[in-house]
C-alpha positions as a Markdown table, in Angstrom:
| # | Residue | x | y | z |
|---|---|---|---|---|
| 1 | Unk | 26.7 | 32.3 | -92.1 |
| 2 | Unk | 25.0 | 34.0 | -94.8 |
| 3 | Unk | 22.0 | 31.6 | -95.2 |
| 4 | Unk | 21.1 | 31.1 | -92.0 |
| 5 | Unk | 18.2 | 28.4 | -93.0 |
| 6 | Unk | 21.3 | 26.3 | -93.5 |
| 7 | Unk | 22.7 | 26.1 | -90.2 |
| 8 | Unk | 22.3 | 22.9 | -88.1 |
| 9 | Unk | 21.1 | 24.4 | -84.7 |
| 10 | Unk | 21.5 | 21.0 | -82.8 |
| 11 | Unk | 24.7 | 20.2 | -80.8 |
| 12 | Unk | 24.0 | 17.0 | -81.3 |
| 13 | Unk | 23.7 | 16.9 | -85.5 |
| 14 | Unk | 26.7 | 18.1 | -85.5 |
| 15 | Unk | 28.7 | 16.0 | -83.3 |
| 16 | Unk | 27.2 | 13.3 | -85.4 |
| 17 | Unk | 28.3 | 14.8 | -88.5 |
| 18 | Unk | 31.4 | 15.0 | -86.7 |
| 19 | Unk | 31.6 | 11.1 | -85.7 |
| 20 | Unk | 30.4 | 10.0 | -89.0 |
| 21 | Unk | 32.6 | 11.6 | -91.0 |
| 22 | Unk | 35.9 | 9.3 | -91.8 |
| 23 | Unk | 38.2 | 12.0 | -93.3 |
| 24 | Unk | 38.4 | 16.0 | -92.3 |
| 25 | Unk | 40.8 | 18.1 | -93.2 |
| 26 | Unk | 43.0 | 20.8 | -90.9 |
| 27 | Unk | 43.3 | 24.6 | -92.5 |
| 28 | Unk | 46.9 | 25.8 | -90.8 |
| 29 | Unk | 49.0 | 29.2 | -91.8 |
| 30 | Unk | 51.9 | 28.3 | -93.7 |
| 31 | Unk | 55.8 | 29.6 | -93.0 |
| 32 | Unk | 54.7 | 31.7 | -96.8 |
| 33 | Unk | 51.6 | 33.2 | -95.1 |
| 34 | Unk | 49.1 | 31.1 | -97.2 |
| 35 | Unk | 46.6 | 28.9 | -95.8 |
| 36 | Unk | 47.6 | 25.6 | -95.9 |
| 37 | Unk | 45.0 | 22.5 | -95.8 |
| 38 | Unk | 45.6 | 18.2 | -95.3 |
| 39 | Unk | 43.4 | 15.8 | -95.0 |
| 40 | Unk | 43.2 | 13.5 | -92.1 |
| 41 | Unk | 41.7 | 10.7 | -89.9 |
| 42 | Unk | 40.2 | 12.1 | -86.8 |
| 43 | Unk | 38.1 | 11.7 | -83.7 |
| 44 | Unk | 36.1 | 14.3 | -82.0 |
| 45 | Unk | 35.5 | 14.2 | -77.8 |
| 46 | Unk | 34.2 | 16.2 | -75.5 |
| 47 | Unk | 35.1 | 19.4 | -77.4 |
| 48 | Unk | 37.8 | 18.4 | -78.8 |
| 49 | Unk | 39.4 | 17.2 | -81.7 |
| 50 | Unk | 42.5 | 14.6 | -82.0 |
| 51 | Unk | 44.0 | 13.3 | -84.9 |
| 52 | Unk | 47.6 | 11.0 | -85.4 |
| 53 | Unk | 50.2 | 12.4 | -87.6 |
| 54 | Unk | 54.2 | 12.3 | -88.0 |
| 55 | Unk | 56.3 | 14.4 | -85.5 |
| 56 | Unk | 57.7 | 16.4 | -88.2 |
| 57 | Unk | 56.8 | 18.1 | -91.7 |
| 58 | Unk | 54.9 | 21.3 | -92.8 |
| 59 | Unk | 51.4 | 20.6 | -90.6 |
| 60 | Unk | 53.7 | 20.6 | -87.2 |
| 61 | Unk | 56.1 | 23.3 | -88.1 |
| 62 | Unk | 53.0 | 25.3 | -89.0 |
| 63 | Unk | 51.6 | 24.7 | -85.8 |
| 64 | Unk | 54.3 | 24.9 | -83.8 |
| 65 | Unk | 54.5 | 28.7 | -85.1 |
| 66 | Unk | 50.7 | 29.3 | -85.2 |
| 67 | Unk | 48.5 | 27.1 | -83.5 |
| 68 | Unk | 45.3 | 29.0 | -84.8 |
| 69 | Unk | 43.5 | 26.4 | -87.0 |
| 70 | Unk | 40.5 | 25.6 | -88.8 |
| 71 | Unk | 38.9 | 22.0 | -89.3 |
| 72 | Unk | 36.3 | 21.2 | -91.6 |
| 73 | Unk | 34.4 | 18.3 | -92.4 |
| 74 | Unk | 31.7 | 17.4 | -94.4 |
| 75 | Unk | 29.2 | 14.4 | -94.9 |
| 76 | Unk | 27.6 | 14.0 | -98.8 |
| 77 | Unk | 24.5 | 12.6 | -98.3 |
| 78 | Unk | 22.9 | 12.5 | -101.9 |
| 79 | Unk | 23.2 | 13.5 | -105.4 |
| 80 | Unk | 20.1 | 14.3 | -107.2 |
| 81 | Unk | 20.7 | 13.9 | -111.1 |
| 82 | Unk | 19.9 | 16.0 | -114.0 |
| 83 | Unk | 17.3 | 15.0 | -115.9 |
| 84 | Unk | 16.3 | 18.2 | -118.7 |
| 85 | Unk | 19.3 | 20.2 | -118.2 |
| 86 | Unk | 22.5 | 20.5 | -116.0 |
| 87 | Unk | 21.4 | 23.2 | -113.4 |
| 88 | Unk | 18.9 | 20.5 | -112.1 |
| 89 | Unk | 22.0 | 18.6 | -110.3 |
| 90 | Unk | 22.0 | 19.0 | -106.9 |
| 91 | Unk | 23.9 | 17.6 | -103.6 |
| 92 | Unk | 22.9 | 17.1 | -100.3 |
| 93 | Unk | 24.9 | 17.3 | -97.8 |
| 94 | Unk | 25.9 | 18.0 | -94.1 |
| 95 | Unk | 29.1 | 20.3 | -93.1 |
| 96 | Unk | 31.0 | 20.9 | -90.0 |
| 97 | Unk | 33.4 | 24.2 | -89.6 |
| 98 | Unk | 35.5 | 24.7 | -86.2 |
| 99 | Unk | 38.2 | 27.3 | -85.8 |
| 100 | Unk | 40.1 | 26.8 | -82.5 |
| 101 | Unk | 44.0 | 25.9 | -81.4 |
| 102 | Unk | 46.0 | 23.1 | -81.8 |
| 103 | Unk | 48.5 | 21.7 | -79.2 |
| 104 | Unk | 51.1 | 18.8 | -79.9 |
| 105 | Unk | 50.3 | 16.3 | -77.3 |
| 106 | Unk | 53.7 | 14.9 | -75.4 |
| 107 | Unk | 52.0 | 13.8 | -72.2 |
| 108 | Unk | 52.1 | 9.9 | -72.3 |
| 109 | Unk | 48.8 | 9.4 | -70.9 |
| 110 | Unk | 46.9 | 12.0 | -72.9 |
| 111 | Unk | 48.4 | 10.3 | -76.4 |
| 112 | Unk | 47.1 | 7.2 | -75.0 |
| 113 | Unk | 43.8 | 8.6 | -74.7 |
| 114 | Unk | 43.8 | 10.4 | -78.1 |
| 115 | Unk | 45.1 | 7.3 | -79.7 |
| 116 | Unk | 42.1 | 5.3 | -78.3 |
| 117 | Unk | 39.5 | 8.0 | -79.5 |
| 118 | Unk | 40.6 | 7.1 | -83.0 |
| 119 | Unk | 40.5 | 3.2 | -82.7 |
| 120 | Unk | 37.2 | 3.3 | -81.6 |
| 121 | Unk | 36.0 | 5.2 | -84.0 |
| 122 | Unk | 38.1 | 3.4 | -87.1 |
| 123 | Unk | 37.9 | 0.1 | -85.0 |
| 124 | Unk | 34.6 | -0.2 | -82.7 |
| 125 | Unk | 34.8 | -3.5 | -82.8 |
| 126 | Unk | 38.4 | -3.6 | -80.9 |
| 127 | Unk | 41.1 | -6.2 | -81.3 |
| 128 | Unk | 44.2 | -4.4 | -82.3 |
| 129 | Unk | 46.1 | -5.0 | -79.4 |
| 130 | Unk | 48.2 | -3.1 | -77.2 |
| 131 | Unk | 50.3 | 0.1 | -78.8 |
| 132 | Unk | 54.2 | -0.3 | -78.9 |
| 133 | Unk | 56.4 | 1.7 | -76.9 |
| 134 | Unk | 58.8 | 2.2 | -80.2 |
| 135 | Unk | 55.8 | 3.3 | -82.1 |
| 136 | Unk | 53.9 | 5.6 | -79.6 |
| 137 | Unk | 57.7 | 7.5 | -79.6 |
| 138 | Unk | 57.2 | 8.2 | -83.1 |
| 139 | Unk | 53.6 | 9.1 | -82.9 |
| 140 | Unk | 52.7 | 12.6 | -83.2 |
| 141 | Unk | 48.9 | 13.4 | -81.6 |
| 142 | Unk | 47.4 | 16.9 | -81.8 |
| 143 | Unk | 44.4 | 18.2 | -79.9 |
| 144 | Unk | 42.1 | 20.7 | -81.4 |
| 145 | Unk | 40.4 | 22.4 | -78.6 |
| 146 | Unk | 37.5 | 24.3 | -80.3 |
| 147 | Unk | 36.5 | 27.7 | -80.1 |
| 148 | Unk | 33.9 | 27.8 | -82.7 |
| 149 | Unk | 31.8 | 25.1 | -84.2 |
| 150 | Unk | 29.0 | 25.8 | -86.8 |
| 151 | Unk | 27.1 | 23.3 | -88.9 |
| 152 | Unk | 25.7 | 23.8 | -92.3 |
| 153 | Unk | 23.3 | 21.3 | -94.4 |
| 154 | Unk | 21.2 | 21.6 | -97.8 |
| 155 | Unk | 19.2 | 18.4 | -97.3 |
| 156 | Unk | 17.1 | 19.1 | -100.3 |
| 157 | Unk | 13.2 | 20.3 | -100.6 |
| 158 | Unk | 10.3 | 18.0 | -99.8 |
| 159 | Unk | 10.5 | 14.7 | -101.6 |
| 160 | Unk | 14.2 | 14.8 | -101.7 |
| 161 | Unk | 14.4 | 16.1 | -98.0 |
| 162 | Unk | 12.5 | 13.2 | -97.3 |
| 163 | Unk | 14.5 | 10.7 | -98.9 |
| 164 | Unk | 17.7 | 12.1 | -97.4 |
| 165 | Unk | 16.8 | 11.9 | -93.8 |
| 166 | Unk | 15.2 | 8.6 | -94.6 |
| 167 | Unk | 18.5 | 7.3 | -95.6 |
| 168 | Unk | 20.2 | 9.2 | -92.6 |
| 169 | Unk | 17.5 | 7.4 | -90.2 |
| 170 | Unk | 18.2 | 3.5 | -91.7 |
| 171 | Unk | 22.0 | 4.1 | -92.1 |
| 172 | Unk | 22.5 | 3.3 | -95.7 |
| 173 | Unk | 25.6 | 3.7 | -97.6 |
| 174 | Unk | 26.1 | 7.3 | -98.6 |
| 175 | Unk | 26.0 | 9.4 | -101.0 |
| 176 | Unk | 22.7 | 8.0 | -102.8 |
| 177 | Unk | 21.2 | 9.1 | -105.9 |
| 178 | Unk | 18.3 | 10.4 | -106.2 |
| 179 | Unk | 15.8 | 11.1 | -109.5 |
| 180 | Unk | 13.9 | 14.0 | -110.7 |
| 181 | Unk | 10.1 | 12.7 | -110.3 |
């Protein structure tokens, strides 16, 4: 990383980051030899990275020939408006990069759990029932095991830093907006 006062040093930030985060998006090498990115829902466990797609189309087929991926996903935490002129804007945010492989998951059992990881993340709460046979047949799951993980944040400078984590620490809706004093 080239400015290493960004990096998030703690595991844990990180896996929060990780667990916050609603949408991430998965960086595979297309059939032309471009890099190819998609959003996605997704749950991280243990090292690992699932997410729910089709059983066919371009994010398989890429994978299926290369299963070297990337995953990124990022948290904005707050936008701090211009108030004089336009190079005062800033955003604060929080950033998650992991290179690793991705494996199409066939074994019942392990769908099952990778399919749960996602509910109770999207669902904590529970009560969606039990998962159709019909429908787990046409479920894809991949797991990302990780190779790499790195965190990056820009949480601001003094009063704005301050506000930021304050928001992080009381769990208010994101981004906020913040003022020039």
């Amino acid at each position: 990383m080239r400015r290493s006062k960004k990096e998030i040093m703690d595991k844990a930030v990180i896996i929060d980051v990780l667990n916050k985060c609603h949408v991430g998006c998965i960086g595979t090498i297309g059939k032309n030899g471009y890099p190819m990115v998609k959003p996605l829902n997704f749950a991280y466990n243990d090292g690992k990275i699932y997410f729910h797609t089709a059983k066919e189309g371009e994010k398989i087929e890429d994978i299926k020939r290369d299963n070297r991926v990337c995953f990124e996903a990022h948290l904005p935490i707050a936008y701090l408006k211009a108030k004089k002129q336009p190079c005062e804007v800033e955003y604060f945010f929080r950033s998650v990069i992991i290179k690793g492989k991705a494996y199409i998951i066939e074994d019942r059992e392990e769908k099952l759990f990778g399919l749960k990881c996602l509910m109770e993340k999207y669902q904590p709460e529970g009560g969606y029932g039990d998962y159709l046979e019909e429908k787990l047949k046409i479920t894809g799951i991949v797991r990302i095991d990780i190779k790499e993980m790195v965190g990056k944040e820009d949480l601001g400078k003094e009063k704005q830093r301050e506000a930021v984590l304050k928001a992080l620490e009381e769990k208010v809706q994101l981004p906020i907006v913040l003022e020039h004093e």
